[in-house]
Each structure stands twice: as C-alpha cells, then as structure tokens.
C-alpha positions as a Markdown table, in Angstrom:
| # | Residue | x | y | z |
|---|---|---|---|---|
| 1 | Met | 105.7 | 113.0 | 67.1 |
| 2 | Ala | 104.9 | 110.1 | 64.9 |
| 3 | Arg | 102.3 | 108.8 | 62.4 |
| 4 | Gly | 98.7 | 109.4 | 63.3 |
| 5 | His | 99.1 | 112.7 | 65.1 |
| 6 | Arg | 96.2 | 115.1 | 64.9 |
| 7 | Ser | 96.1 | 118.6 | 66.4 |
| 8 | Ala | 93.5 | 119.4 | 69.1 |
| 9 | Gly | 91.7 | 121.7 | 66.8 |
| 10 | Ala | 91.5 | 119.2 | 64.0 |
| 11 | Val | 90.1 | 116.5 | 66.4 |
| 12 | Ala | 87.6 | 118.9 | 67.9 |
| 13 | Ala | 86.4 | 120.0 | 64.4 |
| 14 | Ala | 86.0 | 116.4 | 63.2 |
| 15 | Leu | 84.1 | 115.3 | 66.3 |
| 16 | Ala | 81.7 | 118.3 | 66.2 |
| 17 | Ala | 80.7 | 117.4 | 62.7 |
| 18 | Leu | 79.6 | 113.8 | 63.6 |
| 19 | Pro | 76.7 | 112.5 | 65.7 |
| 20 | Ala | 77.4 | 111.7 | 69.3 |
| 21 | Gly | 76.4 | 108.5 | 71.1 |
| 22 | Cys | 77.4 | 106.1 | 68.4 |
| 23 | Ala | 79.9 | 104.2 | 70.6 |
| 24 | Thr | 77.8 | 104.1 | 73.7 |
| 25 | Ala | 74.7 | 102.9 | 71.9 |
| 26 | Leu | 76.4 | 99.6 | 71.0 |
| 27 | Cys | 78.8 | 99.0 | 73.8 |
| 28 | Gly | 77.7 | 100.8 | 77.0 |
| 29 | Pro | 79.0 | 100.1 | 80.5 |
| 30 | Gly | 76.6 | 97.3 | 81.2 |
| 31 | Ala | 77.6 | 95.3 | 78.1 |
| 32 | Gln | 80.6 | 93.7 | 79.8 |
| 33 | Arg | 78.5 | 91.8 | 82.2 |
| 34 | Ala | 76.9 | 89.8 | 79.4 |
| 35 | Ala | 80.4 | 89.4 | 77.8 |
| 36 | Leu | 81.6 | 87.6 | 80.9 |
| 37 | Gly | 79.4 | 84.6 | 80.1 |
| 38 | Val | 78.4 | 83.6 | 83.6 |
| 39 | Thr | 76.3 | 80.6 | 82.5 |
| 40 | Ser | 78.5 | 79.5 | 79.7 |
| 41 | His | 81.1 | 77.6 | 81.7 |
| 42 | Ala | 81.3 | 73.8 | 81.1 |
| 43 | Gly | 81.7 | 71.1 | 83.7 |
| 44 | Leu | 80.3 | 70.9 | 87.2 |
| 45 | Gln | 78.4 | 73.9 | 88.6 |
| 46 | Arg | 78.4 | 74.7 | 92.3 |
| 47 | Tyr | 76.9 | 77.7 | 94.3 |
| 48 | Val | 77.7 | 79.8 | 97.3 |
| 49 | Ser | 75.2 | 82.2 | 98.9 |
| 50 | Gln | 76.1 | 84.3 | 101.9 |
| 51 | Ala | 72.4 | 85.0 | 102.5 |
| 52 | Thr | 70.8 | 81.5 | 102.2 |
| 53 | Gly | 73.6 | 78.9 | 102.1 |
| 54 | Ser | 74.9 | 76.3 | 104.5 |
| 55 | Asp | 78.3 | 74.7 | 104.5 |
| 56 | Ser | 76.7 | 71.4 | 105.3 |
| 57 | Ala | 74.7 | 71.5 | 102.1 |
| 58 | Asp | 75.7 | 70.0 | 98.8 |
| 59 | Gly | 76.5 | 73.2 | 96.9 |
| 60 | Thr | 73.9 | 72.8 | 94.3 |
| 61 | Arg | 71.7 | 75.7 | 93.1 |
| 62 | Arg | 68.9 | 74.7 | 95.4 |
| 63 | His | 71.2 | 74.0 | 98.4 |
| 64 | Pro | 74.2 | 76.4 | 98.1 |
| 65 | Trp | 77.2 | 76.6 | 100.4 |
| 66 | Ala | 77.5 | 79.6 | 102.7 |
| 67 | Thr | 81.2 | 80.5 | 102.4 |
| 68 | Met | 83.8 | 80.6 | 99.7 |
| 69 | Gly | 86.3 | 79.1 | 102.2 |
| 70 | His | 84.2 | 75.9 | 102.3 |
| 71 | Ala | 83.9 | 75.9 | 98.5 |
| 72 | Thr | 87.7 | 76.0 | 98.1 |
| 73 | Ala | 88.2 | 73.3 | 100.7 |
| 74 | Val | 86.1 | 70.7 | 98.8 |
| 75 | Leu | 87.3 | 71.3 | 95.2 |
| 76 | Asp | 89.9 | 68.6 | 94.9 |
| 77 | Thr | 87.9 | 65.8 | 93.3 |
| 78 | Met | 85.4 | 68.2 | 91.6 |
| 79 | Ser | 88.1 | 70.1 | 89.7 |
| 80 | Leu | 89.3 | 66.9 | 88.0 |
| 81 | Arg | 85.9 | 66.3 | 86.4 |
| 82 | Arg | 85.6 | 66.8 | 82.6 |
| 83 | Gly | 85.2 | 70.5 | 82.0 |
| 84 | Gly | 86.3 | 71.5 | 85.5 |
| 85 | Val | 84.1 | 73.2 | 88.1 |
| 86 | Thr | 82.5 | 76.6 | 88.2 |
| 87 | Val | 81.7 | 78.1 | 91.6 |
| 88 | His | 79.0 | 80.7 | 91.3 |
| 89 | Val | 79.1 | 83.2 | 94.1 |
| 90 | Leu | 75.7 | 84.7 | 94.5 |
| 91 | Ala | 75.0 | 88.4 | 95.4 |
| 92 | Gly | 76.1 | 89.6 | 98.8 |
| 93 | Thr | 79.0 | 90.9 | 100.8 |
| 94 | Tyr | 81.6 | 88.3 | 101.8 |
| 95 | Arg | 83.9 | 89.3 | 104.7 |
| 96 | Glu | 86.4 | 86.4 | 104.7 |
| 97 | Pro | 89.7 | 86.6 | 102.9 |
| 98 | Val | 89.6 | 84.0 | 100.1 |
| 99 | Val | 92.4 | 81.5 | 99.6 |
| 100 | Asn | 92.3 | 78.9 | 96.9 |
| 101 | Asp | 95.0 | 76.1 | 96.7 |
| 102 | Lys | 93.2 | 73.9 | 94.2 |
| 103 | Asp | 94.5 | 73.5 | 90.6 |
| 104 | Gly | 92.5 | 73.1 | 87.5 |
| 105 | Arg | 93.9 | 71.7 | 84.2 |
| 106 | Pro | 94.2 | 73.2 | 80.7 |
| 107 | Asp | 90.9 | 71.4 | 79.8 |
| 108 | Ala | 89.3 | 71.7 | 83.2 |
| 109 | Tyr | 89.6 | 75.1 | 84.8 |
| 110 | Val | 88.5 | 75.9 | 88.3 |
| 111 | Thr | 86.3 | 79.1 | 87.9 |
| 112 | Phe | 85.1 | 81.5 | 90.6 |
| 113 | Val | 82.5 | 83.8 | 89.1 |
| 114 | Ala | 80.4 | 86.5 | 90.7 |
| 115 | Asp | 76.8 | 85.7 | 89.7 |
| 116 | Pro | 75.7 | 88.3 | 88.7 |
| 117 | Pro | 79.0 | 90.2 | 88.0 |
| 118 | Gly | 79.3 | 93.4 | 90.0 |
| 119 | Lys | 76.9 | 92.3 | 92.7 |
| 120 | Val | 79.4 | 90.2 | 94.8 |
| 121 | Leu | 81.6 | 92.2 | 97.2 |
| 122 | Ile | 84.6 | 90.6 | 98.9 |
| 123 | Lys | 85.4 | 92.9 | 101.8 |
| 124 | Pro | 87.5 | 91.3 | 104.5 |
| 125 | Ser | 89.1 | 93.3 | 107.3 |
| 126 | Ser | 92.1 | 91.1 | 108.1 |
| 127 | Gly | 94.9 | 89.4 | 106.3 |
| 128 | Arg | 97.4 | 90.4 | 103.7 |
| 129 | Phe | 95.3 | 89.3 | 100.7 |
| 130 | Ala | 91.7 | 89.8 | 99.9 |
| 131 | Phe | 91.8 | 87.0 | 97.3 |
| 132 | Arg | 94.8 | 84.8 | 97.1 |
| 133 | Asn | 95.0 | 82.1 | 94.5 |
| 134 | Asn | 97.7 | 79.4 | 94.6 |
| 135 | Gly | 96.2 | 77.1 | 92.0 |
| 136 | Asp | 97.1 | 76.8 | 88.3 |
| 137 | Tyr | 94.4 | 77.0 | 85.6 |
| 138 | Val | 92.0 | 79.1 | 87.7 |
| 139 | Arg | 89.6 | 81.9 | 86.6 |
| 140 | Ile | 88.5 | 84.8 | 88.9 |
| 141 | Ile | 85.6 | 86.6 | 87.2 |
| 142 | Gly | 83.4 | 89.6 | 88.0 |
| 143 | Phe | 84.0 | 90.4 | 91.7 |
| 144 | Glu | 84.2 | 93.7 | 93.5 |
| 145 | Ile | 87.1 | 93.6 | 95.9 |
| 146 | Thr | 88.2 | 96.1 | 98.5 |
| 147 | Asp | 90.1 | 96.0 | 101.8 |
| 148 | Pro | 92.0 | 99.1 | 102.8 |
| 149 | Thr | 94.1 | 97.1 | 105.3 |
| 150 | Ala | 95.2 | 94.4 | 102.9 |
| 151 | Ser | 98.4 | 94.5 | 100.9 |
| 152 | Glu | 96.9 | 92.8 | 97.8 |
| 153 | Gly | 93.5 | 92.7 | 96.2 |
| 154 | Ile | 93.9 | 89.7 | 93.9 |
| 155 | Phe | 97.2 | 87.9 | 94.1 |
| 156 | Leu | 98.2 | 84.9 | 91.9 |
| 157 | Asp | 100.9 | 82.6 | 93.2 |
| 158 | Ala | 100.3 | 80.3 | 90.3 |
| 159 | Ser | 100.4 | 80.1 | 86.5 |
| 160 | His | 97.9 | 80.1 | 83.6 |
| 161 | Asp | 95.2 | 81.9 | 85.5 |
| 162 | Val | 92.7 | 84.4 | 84.3 |
| 163 | Val | 91.6 | 87.5 | 86.2 |
| 164 | Gln | 88.7 | 89.0 | 84.3 |
| 165 | Gly | 86.1 | 91.7 | 84.8 |
| 166 | Asn | 86.8 | 92.5 | 88.4 |
| 167 | His | 86.6 | 95.9 | 90.1 |
| 168 | Val | 89.3 | 96.3 | 92.7 |
| 169 | Tyr | 89.6 | 99.5 | 94.7 |
| 170 | Arg | 90.8 | 101.0 | 97.9 |
| 171 | Val | 93.4 | 98.3 | 98.8 |
| 172 | Ala | 96.7 | 98.9 | 100.6 |
| 173 | Thr | 95.8 | 102.4 | 101.9 |
| 174 | Ile | 97.9 | 102.0 | 105.1 |
| 175 | Gly | 101.6 | 102.8 | 105.1 |
| 176 | Cys | 103.9 | 104.0 | 102.4 |
| 177 | Gln | 107.5 | 103.9 | 101.3 |
| 178 | Asn | 109.0 | 106.2 | 98.6 |
| 179 | Asp | 112.3 | 106.1 | 96.8 |
| 180 | Asp | 113.3 | 109.3 | 98.4 |
| 181 | Gly | 112.8 | 107.7 | 101.9 |
| 182 | Asp | 109.8 | 109.7 | 103.1 |
| 183 | Gly | 106.8 | 108.2 | 104.7 |
| 184 | Gly | 108.3 | 104.7 | 105.2 |
| 185 | Arg | 106.7 | 102.1 | 107.4 |
| 186 | Ser | 107.9 | 98.6 | 108.0 |
| 187 | Gly | 105.9 | 95.5 | 107.0 |
| 188 | Tyr | 104.0 | 94.4 | 104.0 |
| 189 | Thr | 101.7 | 97.5 | 104.1 |
| 190 | Ala | 104.6 | 99.5 | 102.6 |
| 191 | Thr | 104.0 | 97.8 | 99.3 |
| 192 | Gly | 100.8 | 96.7 | 97.6 |
| 193 | Asp | 98.7 | 96.4 | 94.4 |
| 194 | Gly | 95.2 | 95.8 | 93.2 |
| 195 | Ile | 96.0 | 92.8 | 91.0 |
| 196 | Gly | 99.4 | 91.1 | 91.0 |
| 197 | Asp | 101.3 | 87.8 | 90.6 |
| 198 | Asn | 104.6 | 86.1 | 91.5 |
| 199 | Gly | 107.7 | 86.4 | 89.4 |
| 200 | Glu | 108.3 | 82.6 | 89.6 |
| 201 | Glu | 105.1 | 81.9 | 87.7 |
| 202 | Ala | 104.1 | 82.4 | 84.0 |
| 203 | Gly | 101.3 | 82.9 | 81.5 |
| 204 | Asn | 98.6 | 84.7 | 83.5 |
| 205 | Val | 95.9 | 86.8 | 81.9 |
| 206 | Ile | 94.7 | 90.0 | 83.5 |
| 207 | Thr | 91.9 | 91.4 | 81.3 |
| 208 | Gly | 88.9 | 93.7 | 81.4 |
| 209 | Asn | 89.4 | 94.8 | 85.1 |
| 210 | Arg | 88.9 | 98.2 | 86.7 |
| 211 | Val | 91.5 | 98.9 | 89.3 |
| 212 | Glu | 91.5 | 102.2 | 91.1 |
| 213 | Arg | 92.7 | 104.1 | 94.2 |
| 214 | Ile | 95.2 | 101.5 | 95.3 |
| 215 | Gly | 97.4 | 102.9 | 98.1 |
| 216 | Pro | 97.0 | 106.1 | 100.1 |
| 217 | Ser | 95.7 | 109.4 | 98.6 |
| 218 | Ser | 99.3 | 110.6 | 98.2 |
| 219 | Arg | 102.2 | 109.4 | 96.0 |
| 220 | Cys | 103.5 | 106.0 | 97.1 |
| 221 | Asp | 106.2 | 104.5 | 94.9 |
| 222 | Tyr | 105.6 | 100.8 | 95.8 |
| 223 | Lys | 101.8 | 100.6 | 95.6 |
| 224 | His | 100.4 | 100.1 | 92.0 |
| 225 | Gly | 97.2 | 99.3 | 90.3 |
| 226 | Ile | 98.2 | 96.2 | 88.3 |
| 227 | Tyr | 101.6 | 94.7 | 89.3 |
| 228 | Pro | 102.4 | 91.6 | 87.3 |
| 229 | Ser | 105.8 | 89.9 | 87.7 |
| 230 | Ala | 105.3 | 86.6 | 85.9 |
| 231 | Ala | 106.8 | 85.8 | 82.5 |
| 232 | Arg | 104.7 | 86.1 | 79.4 |
| 233 | Asp | 101.6 | 87.5 | 81.2 |
| 234 | Leu | 98.9 | 89.2 | 79.2 |
| 235 | Val | 97.6 | 92.5 | 80.6 |
| 236 | Arg | 94.8 | 93.7 | 78.3 |
| 237 | Asn | 91.7 | 95.9 | 78.2 |
| 238 | Asn | 92.0 | 97.1 | 81.8 |
| 239 | Leu | 91.2 | 100.6 | 83.2 |
| 240 | Thr | 93.6 | 101.5 | 86.0 |
| 241 | Tyr | 93.6 | 105.0 | 87.6 |
| 242 | Gly | 94.0 | 107.1 | 90.6 |
| 243 | Asn | 96.7 | 104.8 | 92.1 |
| 244 | Ser | 99.5 | 105.9 | 94.4 |
| 245 | Gly | 102.2 | 104.4 | 92.3 |
| 246 | Ser | 102.0 | 103.4 | 88.6 |
| 247 | Gly | 98.9 | 102.2 | 86.8 |
| 248 | Ile | 100.7 | 99.1 | 85.5 |
| 249 | Arg | 104.1 | 98.1 | 86.9 |
| 250 | Phe | 106.1 | 95.1 | 85.9 |
| 251 | Asn | 109.1 | 93.9 | 87.9 |
| 252 | His | 111.2 | 90.9 | 89.2 |
| 253 | Asn | 111.5 | 88.9 | 86.0 |
| 254 | Ile | 113.9 | 88.7 | 83.0 |
| 255 | Val | 111.1 | 87.7 | 80.6 |
| 256 | Gly | 108.6 | 90.4 | 79.7 |
| 257 | Ile | 104.9 | 90.6 | 79.1 |
| 258 | Thr | 102.3 | 92.0 | 76.7 |
| 259 | Val | 100.5 | 95.1 | 77.8 |
| 260 | Ser | 97.9 | 96.1 | 75.2 |
| 261 | Gly | 94.6 | 97.9 | 74.9 |
| 262 | Asn | 94.6 | 99.4 | 78.4 |
| 263 | Leu | 93.6 | 102.8 | 79.7 |
| 264 | Thr | 96.0 | 103.9 | 82.5 |
| 265 | Phe | 95.5 | 107.5 | 83.7 |
| 266 | His | 95.8 | 109.9 | 86.6 |
| 267 | Asn | 98.3 | 107.8 | 88.5 |
| 268 | Arg | 100.8 | 109.4 | 90.8 |
| 269 | Asn | 103.8 | 107.7 | 89.2 |
| 270 | His | 103.9 | 106.4 | 85.7 |
| 271 | Gly | 101.2 | 105.1 | 83.4 |
| 272 | Ile | 103.3 | 102.0 | 82.7 |
| 273 | His | 106.6 | 101.2 | 84.3 |
| 274 | Ile | 108.7 | 98.2 | 83.5 |
| 275 | Ser | 111.9 | 96.8 | 85.0 |
| 276 | Gly | 113.7 | 93.5 | 85.2 |
| 277 | Asp | 115.5 | 91.5 | 87.9 |
| 278 | Asp | 119.0 | 92.7 | 88.8 |
| 279 | Asp | 119.7 | 89.5 | 90.7 |
| 280 | Ala | 119.1 | 87.4 | 87.5 |
| 281 | Gly | 121.6 | 89.3 | 85.4 |
| 282 | Gly | 121.0 | 90.6 | 81.9 |
| 283 | Val | 118.3 | 92.8 | 80.5 |
| 284 | Ala | 114.6 | 91.9 | 80.6 |
| 285 | Arg | 113.3 | 91.2 | 77.1 |
| 286 | Gly | 110.1 | 90.4 | 75.3 |
| 287 | Phe | 107.9 | 93.4 | 76.2 |
| 288 | Val | 105.1 | 94.3 | 73.9 |
| 289 | Ile | 103.5 | 97.6 | 75.0 |
| 290 | Thr | 100.9 | 98.6 | 72.3 |
| 291 | Asn | 97.5 | 100.1 | 71.8 |
| 292 | Asn | 97.3 | 101.7 | 75.2 |
| 293 | Val | 95.8 | 105.1 | 76.1 |
| 294 | Ile | 98.2 | 106.7 | 78.7 |
| 295 | Ala | 97.0 | 109.9 | 80.1 |
| 296 | Arg | 97.6 | 112.5 | 82.8 |
| 297 | Asn | 100.0 | 110.5 | 84.9 |
| 298 | Ala | 102.2 | 112.5 | 87.2 |
| 299 | Met | 105.5 | 111.2 | 85.9 |
| 300 | Tyr | 106.2 | 109.5 | 82.5 |
| 301 | Gly | 103.6 | 107.9 | 80.3 |
| 302 | Val | 106.0 | 104.9 | 79.9 |
| 303 | Asn | 109.1 | 104.5 | 82.1 |
| 304 | Val | 111.7 | 101.9 | 81.4 |
| 305 | Asn | 114.5 | 101.0 | 83.8 |
| 306 | Ser | 117.9 | 100.2 | 82.3 |
| 307 | Asn | 117.5 | 96.5 | 83.3 |
| 308 | Ala | 114.5 | 96.2 | 81.0 |
| 309 | Asp | 115.7 | 98.4 | 78.1 |
| 310 | Asp | 116.1 | 95.6 | 75.5 |
| 311 | Pro | 116.2 | 96.9 | 71.9 |
| 312 | Gly | 113.7 | 94.3 | 70.8 |
| 313 | Asn | 110.9 | 95.6 | 73.1 |
| 314 | Glu | 108.0 | 97.0 | 71.2 |
| 315 | Tyr | 106.2 | 100.3 | 72.2 |
| 316 | Gly | 104.2 | 101.2 | 69.1 |
| 317 | His | 100.8 | 102.6 | 68.5 |
| 318 | Asn | 100.0 | 104.0 | 72.0 |
| 319 | Leu | 98.1 | 107.3 | 72.6 |
| 320 | Phe | 99.5 | 109.8 | 75.1 |
| 321 | Phe | 98.3 | 113.1 | 76.6 |
| 322 | His | 99.4 | 115.3 | 79.4 |
| 323 | Asn | 101.8 | 113.0 | 81.3 |
| 324 | Gly | 103.8 | 115.1 | 83.7 |
| 325 | Tyr | 107.4 | 114.3 | 82.7 |
| 326 | Gly | 106.6 | 113.5 | 79.1 |
| 327 | Thr | 105.9 | 110.4 | 76.9 |
| 328 | Phe | 108.9 | 108.1 | 77.5 |
| 329 | Gly | 111.5 | 108.1 | 80.2 |
| 330 | Arg | 114.2 | 106.0 | 81.7 |
| 331 | Asn | 115.0 | 105.1 | 85.3 |
| 332 | Asn | 112.4 | 107.4 | 86.9 |
| 333 | Ser | 114.5 | 110.4 | 86.0 |
| 334 | Lys | 112.7 | 113.6 | 85.3 |
| 335 | Asp | 115.7 | 114.8 | 83.3 |
| 336 | Asp | 116.0 | 111.8 | 81.1 |
| 337 | Pro | 113.2 | 111.9 | 78.4 |
| 338 | Trp | 113.9 | 109.3 | 75.7 |
| 339 | Thr | 112.3 | 107.7 | 72.7 |
| 340 | Pro | 112.8 | 103.9 | 72.3 |
| 341 | Gly | 113.8 | 102.5 | 68.9 |
| 342 | Arg | 110.6 | 100.6 | 68.3 |
| 343 | Ala | 107.9 | 103.2 | 69.0 |
| 344 | Asp | 106.3 | 103.9 | 65.6 |
| 345 | Gly | 102.7 | 104.9 | 65.2 |
| 346 | Glu | 102.4 | 106.8 | 68.4 |
| 347 | Val | 99.4 | 109.2 | 68.7 |
| 348 | Val | 98.9 | 112.4 | 70.7 |
| 349 | Asp | 95.5 | 113.6 | 71.7 |
| 350 | Pro | 96.2 | 116.8 | 73.7 |
| 351 | Ala | 92.9 | 116.8 | 75.6 |
| 352 | Gly | 91.4 | 113.4 | 75.4 |
| 353 | Leu | 88.9 | 114.6 | 72.9 |
| 354 | Gly | 88.5 | 111.2 | 71.3 |
| 355 | Met | 86.6 | 109.8 | 74.4 |
| 356 | Val | 83.0 | 110.5 | 75.0 |
| 357 | Asp | 83.7 | 112.1 | 78.4 |
| 358 | Tyr | 87.2 | 111.9 | 79.8 |
| 359 | Arg | 87.4 | 112.6 | 83.5 |
| 360 | Asp | 90.4 | 112.1 | 85.9 |
| 361 | Asp | 88.4 | 110.5 | 88.7 |
| 362 | Gly | 87.1 | 107.5 | 86.8 |
| 363 | Thr | 83.5 | 108.7 | 86.5 |
| 364 | Gly | 83.8 | 109.5 | 82.8 |
| 365 | Asp | 82.7 | 107.6 | 79.7 |
| 366 | Tyr | 85.9 | 106.4 | 78.1 |
| 367 | His | 84.3 | 104.9 | 75.0 |
| 368 | Leu | 85.4 | 106.4 | 71.7 |
| 369 | Arg | 83.6 | 109.0 | 69.6 |
| 370 | Pro | 83.4 | 108.7 | 65.9 |
| 371 | Ala | 86.6 | 110.1 | 64.3 |
| 372 | Ala | 88.6 | 109.7 | 67.5 |
| 373 | Pro | 92.3 | 109.7 | 66.9 |
| 374 | Glu | 92.4 | 106.3 | 68.6 |
| 375 | Ala | 90.1 | 104.7 | 66.0 |
| 376 | Asp | 91.9 | 102.4 | 63.5 |
| 377 | Ala | 95.3 | 103.7 | 64.8 |
| 378 | Gly | 96.3 | 100.5 | 66.6 |
| 379 | Thr | 98.4 | 97.5 | 65.6 |
| 380 | Pro | 97.6 | 93.8 | 65.5 |
| 381 | Leu | 100.7 | 93.2 | 67.6 |
| 382 | Gly | 99.6 | 92.2 | 71.0 |
| 383 | Ala | 96.0 | 93.3 | 70.4 |
| 384 | Pro | 93.3 | 91.4 | 72.2 |
| 385 | Ala | 90.6 | 89.7 | 70.1 |
| 386 | Thr | 87.8 | 91.6 | 71.9 |
| 387 | Asp | 87.5 | 94.8 | 73.9 |
| 388 | Tyr | 86.5 | 95.5 | 77.5 |
| 389 | Asp | 82.8 | 95.1 | 76.6 |
| 390 | Gly | 83.3 | 91.9 | 74.6 |
| 391 | Val | 83.0 | 93.7 | 71.3 |
| 392 | Arg | 85.0 | 91.9 | 68.6 |
| 393 | Arg | 88.2 | 93.6 | 67.4 |
| 394 | Pro | 88.8 | 95.1 | 64.9 |
| 395 | Gln | 85.5 | 96.7 | 63.9 |
| 396 | Gly | 86.8 | 99.2 | 61.3 |
| 397 | His | 89.9 | 99.3 | 59.1 |
| 398 | Gly | 92.2 | 98.6 | 62.0 |
| 399 | Tyr | 92.5 | 98.0 | 65.7 |
| 400 | Asp | 91.5 | 100.9 | 68.0 |
| 401 | Ile | 93.8 | 102.1 | 70.7 |
| 402 | Gly | 92.5 | 101.7 | 74.3 |
| 403 | Pro | 90.1 | 99.3 | 76.0 |
| 404 | Phe | 87.1 | 100.2 | 73.8 |
| 405 | Glu | 86.6 | 99.3 | 70.2 |
| 406 | Leu | 84.4 | 101.8 | 68.3 |
| 407 | Ala | 81.5 | 99.6 | 67.2 |
| 408 | Cys | 80.4 | 102.0 | 64.5 |
| 409 | Pro | 81.1 | 102.5 | 60.8 |
| 410 | Pro | 84.1 | 104.9 | 60.2 |
| 411 | Thr | 81.7 | 107.5 | 58.7 |
| 412 | Gly | 80.1 | 108.0 | 62.1 |
| 413 | His | 76.6 | 107.0 | 61.0 |
| 414 | Ala | 75.0 | 104.9 | 63.8 |
| 415 | Thr | 73.7 | 101.5 | 62.9 |
C-alpha cells in the first residue's frame, strides 16, 4: 500500500530469527508507574486517605484528609503557591464522584495523583461523571476509574489539563443510541466516553492511558473510548479497545488535534473517527494522525467526515491490520473506502506479528518484538518525546509506531 509494507511471511521469518523478550526486558508493564513520577512534583504536598484520614485534619502526610471532595474544596489558596499543589490520593476505593473547580497556573499546576499509581480506585455509583474537572492547568494521574452508570469517566470542562496514566473501564454501559435508530434511550446515558473534554476548551493532553469497554457490550455509535473535542488537544501513547463506539473520536470543533503513538483496537466502530462542527461552518483543519497502530476495528481504521476532510490534514506512518471496512473511509459509509492525500509511510502488518503477544481482549503484551514492522517506521511529526512506559523516543534510527518504543538495538541483541 505504501512505503514500509512487509508481507506476513517476511515478518514472521524475521521475528523467528531473533531472540524474544528484548522489548519486555527493558520496558515491561510495570515501568510506567515509575515514569509517572509520583514524588517529583514541586510545590505543596497534601494527602488523602480513605482508610486513615479525617477531613478535620490538615492534609499532611501524617494527618491526611479522608475525601477527595474535601481536598478540592480547600485548594483555592494552596494552588496559588509557588509550584502549585499536589494532592496524593493514597491506596483505597473512593466511592464519591470527584468534582474539581480549582484552577492552577502554567507555573503552578493543581495535580491529583494516585499514590501509588494503579492502587487507587474511583468507583462512584451516582452522578453523570466519575471525575469532572472544571479547572485549568490541572493534572489527573494514575487512577483506576469505573462507574457503569456514569456517562463520563474523566471529563475536562477546562483547558491546558493533563490526563496521564489512568485506567478507565466499564463506564456508560447503560443505554444506547445508534445512527440507524435502534436501541435508543433518552438522557445522557445514550452518550458517553472514558475520557473526554469540551469543545469550547483547548490544549489538553491525554497521554499514556488505558481506556477499555466503554459502553454496553454491543455496538453503540455514541459511546467512545477517548472523545476529545477541544482545539489543539494532544492524544498520545494511549491504549483504547473493546469500546462500543470508536477508540478515539473527535467532534464539535473546527480546529483539529494531534493523535499520535496510540494503539486503538477491537472497537465496534472505527479505530479513529474525526469530524468537525457543522454549526460553525467550514471544514475542520489541523489534524495530525500519525504513528498509531489501528487494528481489528469493526468499521474503518480511520474514518473522516466530510466536515473534517481538510486537504492539509496529515495521516502518515500509521500501521493497520484487519479493520472491517478497510483502512480509510469517509462518512461512515461501508461503500466509500478512500485514501487521503497526505498518507505516506503507511504500514500493514496482516496479523499483528510485530507485537510480543497481540490479543483482542486487552490481556496481550503489546510491546514490540525486534524487527517489528512498526520499528523505526514512524515520523517525528506529532510524535511524543517518550512512550507509554516513559522510554525516550526515538531509540533506534527513527520513531516507532504505536505506544511502545522498542528499547533494543536494531540487530535484536538484548542489552
């Protein structure tokens, strides 16, 4: 199809000749926790502990608060201190929806961090949002978030925020509405997403998250894994799979985003779907969709609506395999396959052989093997500086495609 293509037989032969385990030895699944830098934040440090805290305490390490709700309520003066404030949420299950209305500043972020990452579960059972942030310059790092009854897992009604290293799953499982009219239910439960933001905002970063099983277990056209709408967002190094709609879905804005280094697979609509805003007039522009692995989605790998089909959009250096309708399509039409003008360097891996252990259900190891077709086949355009595990990019002769950089010499000899 384009430069970089290798046949399945050639890939298999190359991989069989090289030692396995090189990638996972240097950047295994646990490495991302260290990369999140829980103790590296500047400024004031405060603590929340569901198990041992009290909201009448002072929030120090020795005297933590009990609830995130109290923490967000007392951040006004703290967030204005030099370096901002970091709220460390200690291990446990937190059953209240989280709402933050406090702003940080470019030099003084408000940071909410799970401490340790992956050991803090936010699991409310009421409300539209599990974690709603209305403050600019806020970071949300390292949480597990689930609420089948909520419409949104993490929602940003603000600008210049960072959502990093979270695991969001089983959100918005109630209700569905499809374009063909089946299964509709009124109310916000008919739409939903794992991570999303507001089209009136700008410049948010969604990076290094795992977003899965958003929506019911059947197709649902309005429930997506990652659903950004803000101008100039960066969506990088995420894994998003098994969702009722698309893995990554952009809408409601005339200014596009950068989507690079993601793995979006086994979704019931498209891997990546972009559209603009009909009410604003004109065609959405400024999309950079590069270095993504887009695999086994029920519809197109990348679907572009007419109101986002700007000739300046960039779609180069993505890897595709086994997307139901084909690689690129327009307007959700099964009968309208299409190749955009700026789509050089595309790569096809017919069976996902470049990954250590590809599996549809998210239980695989999606790091790269030596000689993977993804290796060194990416482009600097839109590429993140590090990968999902915090490994610096590039490691070899070029950027790798997907969320994991192969941290091994190109010869395949482990270091």
